[in-house]
mmCIF file with all atom_site columns, C-alpha atoms in Angstrom:
data_model
loop_
_atom_site.group_PDB
_atom_site.id
_atom_site.type_symbol
_atom_site.label_atom_id
_atom_site.label_alt_id
_atom_site.label_comp_id
_atom_site.label_asym_id
_atom_site.label_entity_id
_atom_site.label_seq_id
_atom_site.pdbx_PDB_ins_code
_atom_site.Cartn_x
_atom_site.Cartn_y
_atom_site.Cartn_z
_atom_site.occupancy
_atom_site.B_iso_or_equiv
_atom_site.pdbx_formal_charge
_atom_site.auth_seq_id
_atom_site.auth_comp_id
_atom_site.auth_asym_id
_atom_site.auth_atom_id
_atom_site.pdbx_PDB_model_num
ATOM 1  C CA . UNK B 1 1  ? 64.248 121.695 87.739  1.00 82.00 ? 1  UNK B CA 1
ATOM 2  C CA . UNK B 1 2  ? 62.736 124.876 88.733  1.00 79.00 ? 2  UNK B CA 1
ATOM 3  C CA . UNK B 1 3  ? 65.086 125.965 91.282  1.00 85.00 ? 3  UNK B CA 1
ATOM 4  C CA . UNK B 1 4  ? 68.205 125.079 88.931  1.00 91.00 ? 4  UNK B CA 1
ATOM 5  C CA . UNK B 1 5  ? 66.477 127.598 86.404  1.00 88.00 ? 5  UNK B CA 1
ATOM 6  C CA . UNK B 1 6  ? 65.749 130.458 89.160  1.00 88.00 ? 6  UNK B CA 1
ATOM 7  C CA . UNK B 1 7  ? 69.741 130.030 90.050  1.00 91.00 ? 7  UNK B CA 1
ATOM 8  C CA . UNK B 1 8  ? 70.880 130.388 86.388  1.00 93.00 ? 8  UNK B CA 1
ATOM 9  C CA . UNK B 1 9  ? 68.666 133.338 85.778  1.00 90.00 ? 9  UNK B CA 1
ATOM 10 C CA . UNK B 1 10 ? 69.697 134.796 89.016  1.00 91.00 ? 10 UNK B CA 1
ATOM 11 C CA . UNK B 1 11 ? 73.506 134.498 88.047  1.00 92.00 ? 11 UNK B CA 1
ATOM 12 C CA . UNK B 1 12 ? 72.962 136.091 84.707  1.00 90.00 ? 12 UNK B CA 1
ATOM 13 C CA . UNK B 1 13 ? 70.889 139.002 86.264  1.00 88.00 ? 13 UNK B CA 1
ATOM 14 C CA . UNK B 1 14 ? 73.885 139.684 88.515  1.00 88.00 ? 14 UNK B CA 1
ATOM 15 C CA . UNK B 1 15 ? 76.570 139.505 85.913  1.00 89.00 ? 15 UNK B CA 1
ATOM 16 C CA . UNK B 1 16 ? 74.722 141.487 83.094  1.00 85.00 ? 16 UNK B CA 1
ATOM 17 C CA . UNK B 1 17 ? 74.855 144.893 82.103  1.00 84.00 ? 17 UNK B CA 1
ATOM 18 C CA . UNK B 1 18 ? 71.381 144.751 81.092  1.00 86.00 ? 18 UNK B CA 1
ATOM 19 C CA . UNK B 1 19 ? 69.122 147.818 81.527  1.00 87.00 ? 19 UNK B CA 1
ATOM 20 C CA . UNK B 1 20 ? 66.302 146.011 82.544  1.00 90.00 ? 20 UNK B CA 1
ATOM 21 C CA . UNK B 1 21 ? 67.999 143.540 84.740  1.00 90.00 ? 21 UNK B CA 1
ATOM 22 C CA . UNK B 1 22 ? 65.766 144.539 87.883  1.00 93.00 ? 22 UNK B CA 1
ATOM 23 C CA . UNK B 1 23 ? 62.729 143.077 86.206  1.00 94.00 ? 23 UNK B CA 1
ATOM 24 C CA . UNK B 1 24 ? 64.664 139.621 85.678  1.00 92.00 ? 24 UNK B CA 1
ATOM 25 C CA . UNK B 1 25 ? 65.230 139.961 89.765  1.00 94.00 ? 25 UNK B CA 1
ATOM 26 C CA . UNK B 1 26 ? 61.983 140.687 90.496  1.00 95.00 ? 26 UNK B CA 1
ATOM 27 C CA . UNK B 1 27 ? 60.871 137.666 88.491  1.00 94.00 ? 27 UNK B CA 1
ATOM 28 C CA . UNK B 1 28 ? 63.728 135.484 90.112  1.00 93.00 ? 28 UNK B CA 1
ATOM 29 C CA . UNK B 1 29 ? 62.573 136.517 93.645  1.00 94.00 ? 29 UNK B CA 1
ATOM 30 C CA . UNK B 1 30 ? 58.655 136.366 92.851  1.00 94.00 ? 30 UNK B CA 1
ATOM 31 C CA . UNK B 1 31 ? 59.106 133.207 91.167  1.00 92.00 ? 31 UNK B CA 1
ATOM 32 C CA . UNK B 1 32 ? 61.015 131.797 94.282  1.00 92.00 ? 32 UNK B CA 1
ATOM 33 C CA . UNK B 1 33 ? 58.604 132.805 96.628  1.00 93.00 ? 33 UNK B CA 1
ATOM 34 C CA . UNK B 1 34 ? 55.628 131.610 94.754  1.00 92.00 ? 34 UNK B CA 1
ATOM 35 C CA . UNK B 1 35 ? 57.414 128.161 94.526  1.00 91.00 ? 35 UNK B CA 1
ATOM 36 C CA . UNK B 1 36 ? 57.168 127.970 98.156  1.00 91.00 ? 36 UNK B CA 1
ATOM 37 C CA . UNK B 1 37 ? 53.534 128.504 97.869  1.00 89.00 ? 37 UNK B CA 1
ATOM 38 C CA . UNK B 1 38 ? 53.441 124.791 95.863  1.00 87.00 ? 38 UNK B CA 1
ATOM 39 C CA . UNK B 1 39 ? 56.117 123.271 97.721  1.00 90.00 ? 39 UNK B CA 1
ATOM 40 C CA . UNK B 1 40 ? 54.639 124.320 101.435 1.00 88.00 ? 40 UNK B CA 1
ATOM 41 C CA . UNK B 1 41 ? 50.743 123.701 100.629 1.00 87.00 ? 41 UNK B CA 1
ATOM 42 C CA . UNK B 1 42 ? 48.144 124.492 103.249 1.00 88.00 ? 42 UNK B CA 1
ATOM 43 C CA . UNK B 1 43 ? 44.684 123.650 103.392 1.00 88.00 ? 43 UNK B CA 1
ATOM 44 C CA . UNK B 1 44 ? 41.921 126.339 102.394 1.00 90.00 ? 44 UNK B CA 1
ATOM 45 C CA . UNK B 1 45 ? 41.483 129.301 104.709 1.00 87.00 ? 45 UNK B CA 1
ATOM 46 C CA . UNK B 1 46 ? 38.184 129.152 105.709 1.00 88.00 ? 46 UNK B CA 1
ATOM 47 C CA . UNK B 1 47 ? 37.361 127.187 102.450 1.00 86.00 ? 47 UNK B CA 1
ATOM 48 C CA . UNK B 1 48 ? 38.312 129.673 100.042 1.00 88.00 ? 48 UNK B CA 1
ATOM 49 C CA . UNK B 1 49 ? 42.209 130.528 99.232  1.00 91.00 ? 49 UNK B CA 1
ATOM 50 C CA . UNK B 1 50 ? 44.926 127.772 99.478  1.00 91.00 ? 50 UNK B CA 1
ATOM 51 C CA . UNK B 1 51 ? 48.068 127.902 98.544  1.00 92.00 ? 51 UNK B CA 1
ATOM 52 C CA . UNK B 1 52 ? 47.933 126.573 95.031  1.00 91.00 ? 52 UNK B CA 1
ATOM 53 C CA . UNK B 1 53 ? 45.137 129.382 94.361  1.00 92.00 ? 53 UNK B CA 1
ATOM 54 C CA . UNK B 1 54 ? 47.765 131.946 95.892  1.00 92.00 ? 54 UNK B CA 1
ATOM 55 C CA . UNK B 1 55 ? 50.257 130.463 93.367  1.00 92.00 ? 55 UNK B CA 1
ATOM 56 C CA . UNK B 1 56 ? 47.957 131.166 90.464  1.00 93.00 ? 56 UNK B CA 1
ATOM 57 C CA . UNK B 1 57 ? 47.104 134.543 91.558  1.00 94.00 ? 57 UNK B CA 1
ATOM 58 C CA . UNK B 1 58 ? 51.163 135.013 92.007  1.00 93.00 ? 58 UNK B CA 1
ATOM 59 C CA . UNK B 1 59 ? 51.813 133.975 88.308  1.00 93.00 ? 59 UNK B CA 1
ATOM 60 C CA . UNK B 1 60 ? 49.750 136.966 86.804  1.00 96.00 ? 60 UNK B CA 1
ATOM 61 C CA . UNK B 1 61 ? 52.069 139.671 87.641  1.00 96.00 ? 61 UNK B CA 1
ATOM 62 C CA . UNK B 1 62 ? 55.031 137.888 87.266  1.00 95.00 ? 62 UNK B CA 1
ATOM 63 C CA . UNK B 1 63 ? 53.990 136.724 83.741  1.00 96.00 ? 63 UNK B CA 1
ATOM 64 C CA . UNK B 1 64 ? 53.424 140.443 82.929  1.00 97.00 ? 64 UNK B CA 1
ATOM 65 C CA . UNK B 1 65 ? 57.023 141.360 84.358  1.00 96.00 ? 65 UNK B CA 1
ATOM 66 C CA . UNK B 1 66 ? 58.395 138.480 82.645  1.00 95.00 ? 66 UNK B CA 1
ATOM 67 C CA . UNK B 1 67 ? 57.357 139.267 78.900  1.00 97.00 ? 67 UNK B CA 1
ATOM 68 C CA . UNK B 1 68 ? 57.971 143.056 80.062  1.00 96.00 ? 68 UNK B CA 1
ATOM 69 C CA . UNK B 1 69 ? 61.635 141.899 80.384  1.00 95.00 ? 69 UNK B CA 1
ATOM 70 C CA . UNK B 1 70 ? 61.648 139.893 77.085  1.00 95.00 ? 70 UNK B CA 1
ATOM 71 C CA . UNK B 1 71 ? 60.321 142.823 75.241  1.00 95.00 ? 71 UNK B CA 1
ATOM 72 C CA . UNK B 1 72 ? 62.899 145.152 76.748  1.00 94.00 ? 72 UNK B CA 1
ATOM 73 C CA . UNK B 1 73 ? 65.556 142.420 75.996  1.00 92.00 ? 73 UNK B CA 1
ATOM 74 C CA . UNK B 1 74 ? 64.559 142.423 72.336  1.00 92.00 ? 74 UNK B CA 1
ATOM 75 C CA . UNK B 1 75 ? 64.890 146.277 72.065  1.00 92.00 ? 75 UNK B CA 1
ATOM 76 C CA . UNK B 1 76 ? 68.408 146.164 73.796  1.00 89.00 ? 76 UNK B CA 1
ATOM 77 C CA . UNK B 1 77 ? 69.702 143.320 71.613  1.00 85.00 ? 77 UNK B CA 1
ATOM 78 C CA . UNK B 1 78 ? 68.722 144.723 68.486  1.00 87.00 ? 78 UNK B CA 1
ATOM 79 C CA . UNK B 1 79 ? 70.171 148.309 69.696  1.00 83.00 ? 79 UNK B CA 1
ATOM 80 C CA . UNK B 1 80 ? 73.517 146.436 70.516  1.00 75.00 ? 80 UNK B CA 1
ATOM 81 C CA . UNK B 1 81 ? 73.425 144.555 67.047  1.00 75.00 ? 81 UNK B CA 1
ATOM 82 C CA . UNK B 1 82 ? 72.966 147.992 65.124  1.00 79.00 ? 82 UNK B CA 1
ATOM 83 C CA . UNK B 1 83 ? 75.583 149.773 66.874  1.00 75.00 ? 83 UNK B CA 1
ATOM 84 C CA . UNK B 1 84 ? 77.929 146.831 66.241  1.00 70.00 ? 84 UNK B CA 1
ATOM 85 C CA . UNK B 1 85 ? 76.876 146.766 62.541  1.00 68.00 ? 85 UNK B CA 1
ATOM 86 C CA . UNK B 1 86 ? 77.445 150.723 62.319  1.00 68.00 ? 86 UNK B CA 1
ATOM 87 C CA . UNK B 1 87 ? 80.595 150.481 63.641  1.00 69.00 ? 87 UNK B CA 1
ATOM 88 C CA . UNK B 1 88 ? 81.794 147.954 60.863  1.00 66.00 ? 88 UNK B CA 1
ATOM 89 C CA . UNK B 1 89 ? 80.810 150.395 58.087  1.00 59.00 ? 89 UNK B CA 1
#
């Protein structure tokens, strides 16, 4: 499911004219790389850091970038709808 979701977002990011599509690309690529940490699990390095811990660490900046994209998308969609409304009047 996660691979399908990343592919759908990648297709949308590649075809849209959205001003913040680069943030979406960053989340898709970063999410794919983080997913590899879950798939190719390795034991703790010197008893401290394992793949699952690195996955959790990777999701922190990805979450920030994702919600930054969501905010930009809301502004973009609102301004787009406002422009359409002004053209009709």
